[in-house]
Amino acid sequence: MSRAWLAPLFLLLAFSASPALAQNKVEISSDLFVMNEESQEAVFTGNVVVKHPVVTVWAPKVIATLGTGGTADIKTFEATGGNVRLLTKDQDATGEHAIYTPADQLLRLTGNVVVKTASGTVNSSELVVNLDTNVSTFISTDGGRVTGIFTSQ
């Protein structure tokens, strides 16, 4: 798939992989925020909205698992709760669960994945984006099919 499908998932990269992007303001709101020092988890629960200059994420729950470097050392960034949405200027991606792991530069969006752009829509069970190689792989499971509807421009 083209690099354009990566954009709605760009927020996760912005949290930890690019110093320039990390300097951008990220606004997070939720009904509840718990920082667990022992487990090194920052947990936002209830109507979570994460606003970054290039993407907005909505989810019932967002968990950032931190490494020894604290907020500058994110091990995983996970959006859960069955109603996860990532929106950019050009794209809208939805699924039930999203997880980004900076160590391997992989982002996974799973569960009834729908990615919409002006030129089309792709539906699948899972989307795996390798941000290191810029390869997006849409996967079907349980006998399902990856489907796409595209409009020529």
PDB file of C-alpha atoms in Angstrom:
ATOM      1  CA  MET A   1       0.000   0.000   0.000  1.00  0.00           C
ATOM      2  CA  SER A   2       1.104   3.542  -0.442  1.00  0.00           C
ATOM      3  CA  ARG A   3       2.712   5.664   2.208  1.00  0.00           C
ATOM      4  CA  ALA A   4      -0.524   7.697   2.352  1.00  0.00           C
ATOM      5  CA  TRP A   5      -2.136   4.979   4.458  1.00  0.00           C
ATOM      6  CA  LEU A   6       0.436   5.618   7.192  1.00  0.00           C
ATOM      7  CA  ALA A   7      -0.676   9.135   8.003  1.00  0.00           C
ATOM      8  CA  PRO A   8      -3.676   8.362  10.214  1.00  0.00           C
ATOM      9  CA  LEU A   9      -1.435   6.317  12.448  1.00  0.00           C
ATOM     10  CA  PHE A  10       1.332   8.898  12.665  1.00  0.00           C
ATOM     11  CA  LEU A  11       0.564   9.965  16.239  1.00  0.00           C
ATOM     12  CA  LEU A  12       2.144   6.915  17.705  1.00  0.00           C
ATOM     13  CA  LEU A  13       5.406   7.638  15.948  1.00  0.00           C
ATOM     14  CA  ALA A  14       5.231  11.232  17.111  1.00  0.00           C
ATOM     15  CA  PHE A  15       5.274  10.240  20.771  1.00  0.00           C
ATOM     16  CA  SER A  16       8.676   8.624  20.706  1.00  0.00           C
ATOM     17  CA  ALA A  17      10.550   8.288  17.452  1.00  0.00           C
ATOM     18  CA  SER A  18      11.135  11.813  16.234  1.00  0.00           C
ATOM     19  CA  PRO A  19      12.643  14.484  18.487  1.00  0.00           C
ATOM     20  CA  ALA A  20      11.259  17.239  16.279  1.00  0.00           C
ATOM     21  CA  LEU A  21       7.738  15.869  16.456  1.00  0.00           C
ATOM     22  CA  ALA A  22       8.019  15.086  20.146  1.00  0.00           C
ATOM     23  CA  GLN A  23       8.418  18.815  20.759  1.00  0.00           C
ATOM     24  CA  ASN A  24       4.902  19.418  19.425  1.00  0.00           C
ATOM     25  CA  LYS A  25       2.185  19.991  21.970  1.00  0.00           C
ATOM     26  CA  VAL A  26       0.103  16.885  22.705  1.00  0.00           C
ATOM     27  CA  GLU A  27      -3.141  17.482  24.558  1.00  0.00           C
ATOM     28  CA  ILE A  28      -4.785  14.507  26.288  1.00  0.00           C
ATOM     29  CA  SER A  29      -8.154  14.608  28.003  1.00  0.00           C
ATOM     30  CA  SER A  30     -10.061  11.821  29.731  1.00  0.00           C
ATOM     31  CA  ASP A  31     -12.480  11.144  32.551  1.00  0.00           C
ATOM     32  CA  LEU A  32      -9.696   9.615  34.665  1.00  0.00           C
ATOM     33  CA  PHE A  33      -5.878   9.627  34.611  1.00  0.00           C
ATOM     34  CA  VAL A  34      -3.762   7.241  36.688  1.00  0.00           C
ATOM     35  CA  MET A  35       0.043   7.207  36.718  1.00  0.00           C
ATOM     36  CA  ASN A  36       1.269   3.927  38.180  1.00  0.00           C
ATOM     37  CA  GLU A  37       4.938   4.364  39.062  1.00  0.00           C
ATOM     38  CA  GLU A  38       5.373   0.687  39.961  1.00  0.00           C
ATOM     39  CA  SER A  39       4.122  -0.681  36.621  1.00  0.00           C
ATOM     40  CA  GLN A  40       5.404   2.394  34.705  1.00  0.00           C
ATOM     41  CA  GLU A  41       2.017   2.916  33.058  1.00  0.00           C
ATOM     42  CA  ALA A  42       0.185   6.129  32.311  1.00  0.00           C
ATOM     43  CA  VAL A  43      -3.493   5.168  31.937  1.00  0.00           C
ATOM     44  CA  PHE A  44      -6.158   7.484  30.544  1.00  0.00           C
ATOM     45  CA  THR A  45      -9.707   6.125  30.840  1.00  0.00           C
ATOM     46  CA  GLY A  46     -13.112   7.300  29.680  1.00  0.00           C
ATOM     47  CA  ASN A  47     -13.752   9.350  26.551  1.00  0.00           C
ATOM     48  CA  VAL A  48     -10.040   9.741  25.856  1.00  0.00           C
ATOM     49  CA  VAL A  49      -9.071  12.331  23.260  1.00  0.00           C
ATOM     50  CA  VAL A  50      -5.434  12.744  22.225  1.00  0.00           C
ATOM     51  CA  LYS A  51      -4.815  15.845  20.094  1.00  0.00           C
ATOM     52  CA  HIS A  52      -1.557  16.254  18.229  1.00  0.00           C
ATOM     53  CA  PRO A  53      -0.976  18.799  15.439  1.00  0.00           C
ATOM     54  CA  VAL A  54      -1.206  16.070  12.759  1.00  0.00           C
ATOM     55  CA  VAL A  55      -3.672  13.579  14.241  1.00  0.00           C
ATOM     56  CA  THR A  56      -6.447  13.190  16.788  1.00  0.00           C
ATOM     57  CA  VAL A  57      -7.090   9.865  18.532  1.00  0.00           C
ATOM     58  CA  TRP A  58     -10.306   8.894  20.298  1.00  0.00           C
ATOM     59  CA  ALA A  59     -10.558   5.761  22.457  1.00  0.00           C
ATOM     60  CA  PRO A  60     -12.234   4.526  25.617  1.00  0.00           C
ATOM     61  CA  LYS A  61      -8.778   3.862  27.109  1.00  0.00           C
ATOM     62  CA  VAL A  62      -5.172   4.792  26.295  1.00  0.00           C
ATOM     63  CA  ILE A  63      -2.173   3.229  28.039  1.00  0.00           C
ATOM     64  CA  ALA A  64       1.417   4.394  27.645  1.00  0.00           C
ATOM     65  CA  THR A  65       3.928   1.932  29.084  1.00  0.00           C
ATOM     66  CA  LEU A  66       7.116   3.748  29.994  1.00  0.00           C
ATOM     67  CA  GLY A  67      10.706   2.553  30.099  1.00  0.00           C
ATOM     68  CA  THR A  68      13.452   3.633  32.462  1.00  0.00           C
ATOM     69  CA  GLY A  69      13.637   7.041  30.780  1.00  0.00           C
ATOM     70  CA  GLY A  70      10.084   7.970  31.792  1.00  0.00           C
ATOM     71  CA  THR A  71       7.888   9.857  29.337  1.00  0.00           C
ATOM     72  CA  ALA A  72      10.829  10.189  26.923  1.00  0.00           C
ATOM     73  CA  ASP A  73      11.104   6.381  26.799  1.00  0.00           C
ATOM     74  CA  ILE A  74       7.748   4.956  25.704  1.00  0.00           C
ATOM     75  CA  LYS A  75       7.800   1.155  25.328  1.00  0.00           C
ATOM     76  CA  THR A  76       4.235   0.856  24.016  1.00  0.00           C
ATOM     77  CA  PHE A  77       1.344   3.149  23.265  1.00  0.00           C
ATOM     78  CA  GLU A  78      -2.006   1.372  23.268  1.00  0.00           C
ATOM     79  CA  ALA A  79      -5.535   2.573  22.496  1.00  0.00           C
ATOM     80  CA  THR A  80      -8.250   0.111  23.500  1.00  0.00           C
ATOM     81  CA  GLY A  81     -11.919  -0.280  24.232  1.00  0.00           C
ATOM     82  CA  GLY A  82     -13.471  -1.357  20.954  1.00  0.00           C
ATOM     83  CA  ASN A  83     -14.017   2.085  19.481  1.00  0.00           C
ATOM     84  CA  VAL A  84     -10.618   3.462  18.471  1.00  0.00           C
ATOM     85  CA  ARG A  85     -10.429   6.251  15.886  1.00  0.00           C
ATOM     86  CA  LEU A  86      -7.421   8.028  14.377  1.00  0.00           C
ATOM     87  CA  LEU A  87      -8.164  11.109  12.268  1.00  0.00           C
ATOM     88  CA  THR A  88      -5.828  13.253  10.158  1.00  0.00           C
ATOM     89  CA  LYS A  89      -6.477  15.970   7.617  1.00  0.00           C
ATOM     90  CA  ASP A  90      -6.733  13.385   4.832  1.00  0.00           C
ATOM     91  CA  GLN A  91      -7.637  10.089   6.478  1.00  0.00           C
ATOM     92  CA  ASP A  92      -9.866   8.408   9.019  1.00  0.00           C
ATOM     93  CA  ALA A  93      -8.969   5.007  10.510  1.00  0.00           C
ATOM     94  CA  THR A  94     -11.087   3.013  12.934  1.00  0.00           C
ATOM     95  CA  GLY A  95     -10.684  -0.298  14.727  1.00  0.00           C
ATOM     96  CA  GLU A  96     -11.114  -1.937  18.104  1.00  0.00           C
ATOM     97  CA  HIS A  97      -7.512  -1.831  19.325  1.00  0.00           C
ATOM     98  CA  ALA A  98      -4.303  -0.053  18.336  1.00  0.00           C
ATOM     99  CA  ILE A  99      -0.809  -0.636  19.668  1.00  0.00           C
ATOM    100  CA  TYR A 100       2.485   0.945  18.683  1.00  0.00           C
ATOM    101  CA  THR A 101       5.874  -0.379  19.779  1.00  0.00           C
ATOM    102  CA  PRO A 102       8.732   2.043  19.087  1.00  0.00           C
ATOM    103  CA  ALA A 103      11.411  -0.661  19.461  1.00  0.00           C
ATOM    104  CA  ASP A 104      10.334  -2.449  16.273  1.00  0.00           C
ATOM    105  CA  GLN A 105       8.519   0.514  14.687  1.00  0.00           C
ATOM    106  CA  LEU A 106       5.352  -1.575  14.247  1.00  0.00           C
ATOM    107  CA  LEU A 107       1.855  -0.262  14.607  1.00  0.00           C
ATOM    108  CA  ARG A 108      -1.085  -2.690  14.696  1.00  0.00           C
ATOM    109  CA  LEU A 109      -4.708  -1.668  14.318  1.00  0.00           C
ATOM    110  CA  THR A 110      -7.025  -4.647  14.859  1.00  0.00           C
ATOM    111  CA  GLY A 111     -10.707  -5.513  14.930  1.00  0.00           C
ATOM    112  CA  ASN A 112     -12.969  -4.412  12.079  1.00  0.00           C
ATOM    113  CA  VAL A 113     -10.373  -2.053  10.624  1.00  0.00           C
ATOM    114  CA  VAL A 114     -11.650   0.613   8.238  1.00  0.00           C
ATOM    115  CA  VAL A 115      -9.298   3.163   6.644  1.00  0.00           C
ATOM    116  CA  LYS A 116     -10.960   5.922   4.583  1.00  0.00           C
ATOM    117  CA  THR A 117      -9.374   8.514   2.329  1.00  0.00           C
ATOM    118  CA  ALA A 118     -10.705  10.730  -0.451  1.00  0.00           C
ATOM    119  CA  SER A 119      -9.636   8.065  -2.952  1.00  0.00           C
ATOM    120  CA  GLY A 120     -11.119   5.024  -1.249  1.00  0.00           C
ATOM    121  CA  THR A 121     -11.797   2.741   1.680  1.00  0.00           C
ATOM    122  CA  VAL A 122     -10.036  -0.434   2.816  1.00  0.00           C
ATOM    123  CA  ASN A 123     -11.624  -2.893   5.252  1.00  0.00           C
ATOM    124  CA  SER A 124      -9.729  -5.688   7.011  1.00  0.00           C
ATOM    125  CA  SER A 125      -9.367  -7.556  10.280  1.00  0.00           C
ATOM    126  CA  GLU A 126      -5.939  -6.110  10.964  1.00  0.00           C
ATOM    127  CA  LEU A 127      -3.561  -3.473   9.676  1.00  0.00           C
ATOM    128  CA  VAL A 128       0.165  -3.746  10.403  1.00  0.00           C
ATOM    129  CA  VAL A 129       2.273  -0.707   9.561  1.00  0.00           C
ATOM    130  CA  ASN A 130       6.058  -0.936   9.613  1.00  0.00           C
ATOM    131  CA  LEU A 131       7.063   2.689  10.079  1.00  0.00           C
ATOM    132  CA  ASP A 132      10.709   1.821   9.453  1.00  0.00           C
ATOM    133  CA  THR A 133      10.085   0.406   5.960  1.00  0.00           C
ATOM    134  CA  ASN A 134       6.871   2.331   5.159  1.00  0.00           C
ATOM    135  CA  VAL A 135       5.042  -0.915   4.378  1.00  0.00           C
ATOM    136  CA  SER A 136       1.366  -1.236   5.311  1.00  0.00           C
ATOM    137  CA  THR A 137      -0.156  -4.725   5.327  1.00  0.00           C
ATOM    138  CA  PHE A 138      -3.904  -5.265   5.533  1.00  0.00           C
ATOM    139  CA  ILE A 139      -4.722  -8.765   6.860  1.00  0.00           C
ATOM    140  CA  SER A 140      -7.913 -10.826   6.918  1.00  0.00           C
ATOM    141  CA  THR A 141      -8.641 -13.454   9.553  1.00  0.00           C
ATOM    142  CA  ASP A 142     -11.255 -16.129  10.227  1.00  0.00           C
ATOM    143  CA  GLY A 143     -11.996 -16.678   6.538  1.00  0.00           C
ATOM    144  CA  GLY A 144     -12.687 -13.011   5.915  1.00  0.00           C
ATOM    145  CA  ARG A 145     -11.330 -10.963   3.043  1.00  0.00           C
ATOM    146  CA  VAL A 146      -9.551  -7.655   2.721  1.00  0.00           C
ATOM    147  CA  THR A 147     -11.806  -5.401   0.680  1.00  0.00           C
ATOM    148  CA  GLY A 148     -11.232  -2.059  -0.952  1.00  0.00           C
ATOM    149  CA  ILE A 149     -13.286   0.440  -2.879  1.00  0.00           C
ATOM    150  CA  PHE A 150     -11.295   3.037  -4.757  1.00  0.00           C
ATOM    151  CA  THR A 151     -12.206   6.102  -6.810  1.00  0.00           C
ATOM    152  CA  SER A 152      -9.944   7.088  -9.671  1.00  0.00           C
ATOM    153  CA  GLN A 153      -8.744  10.669  -9.561  1.00  0.00           C
TER     154      GLN A 153
END
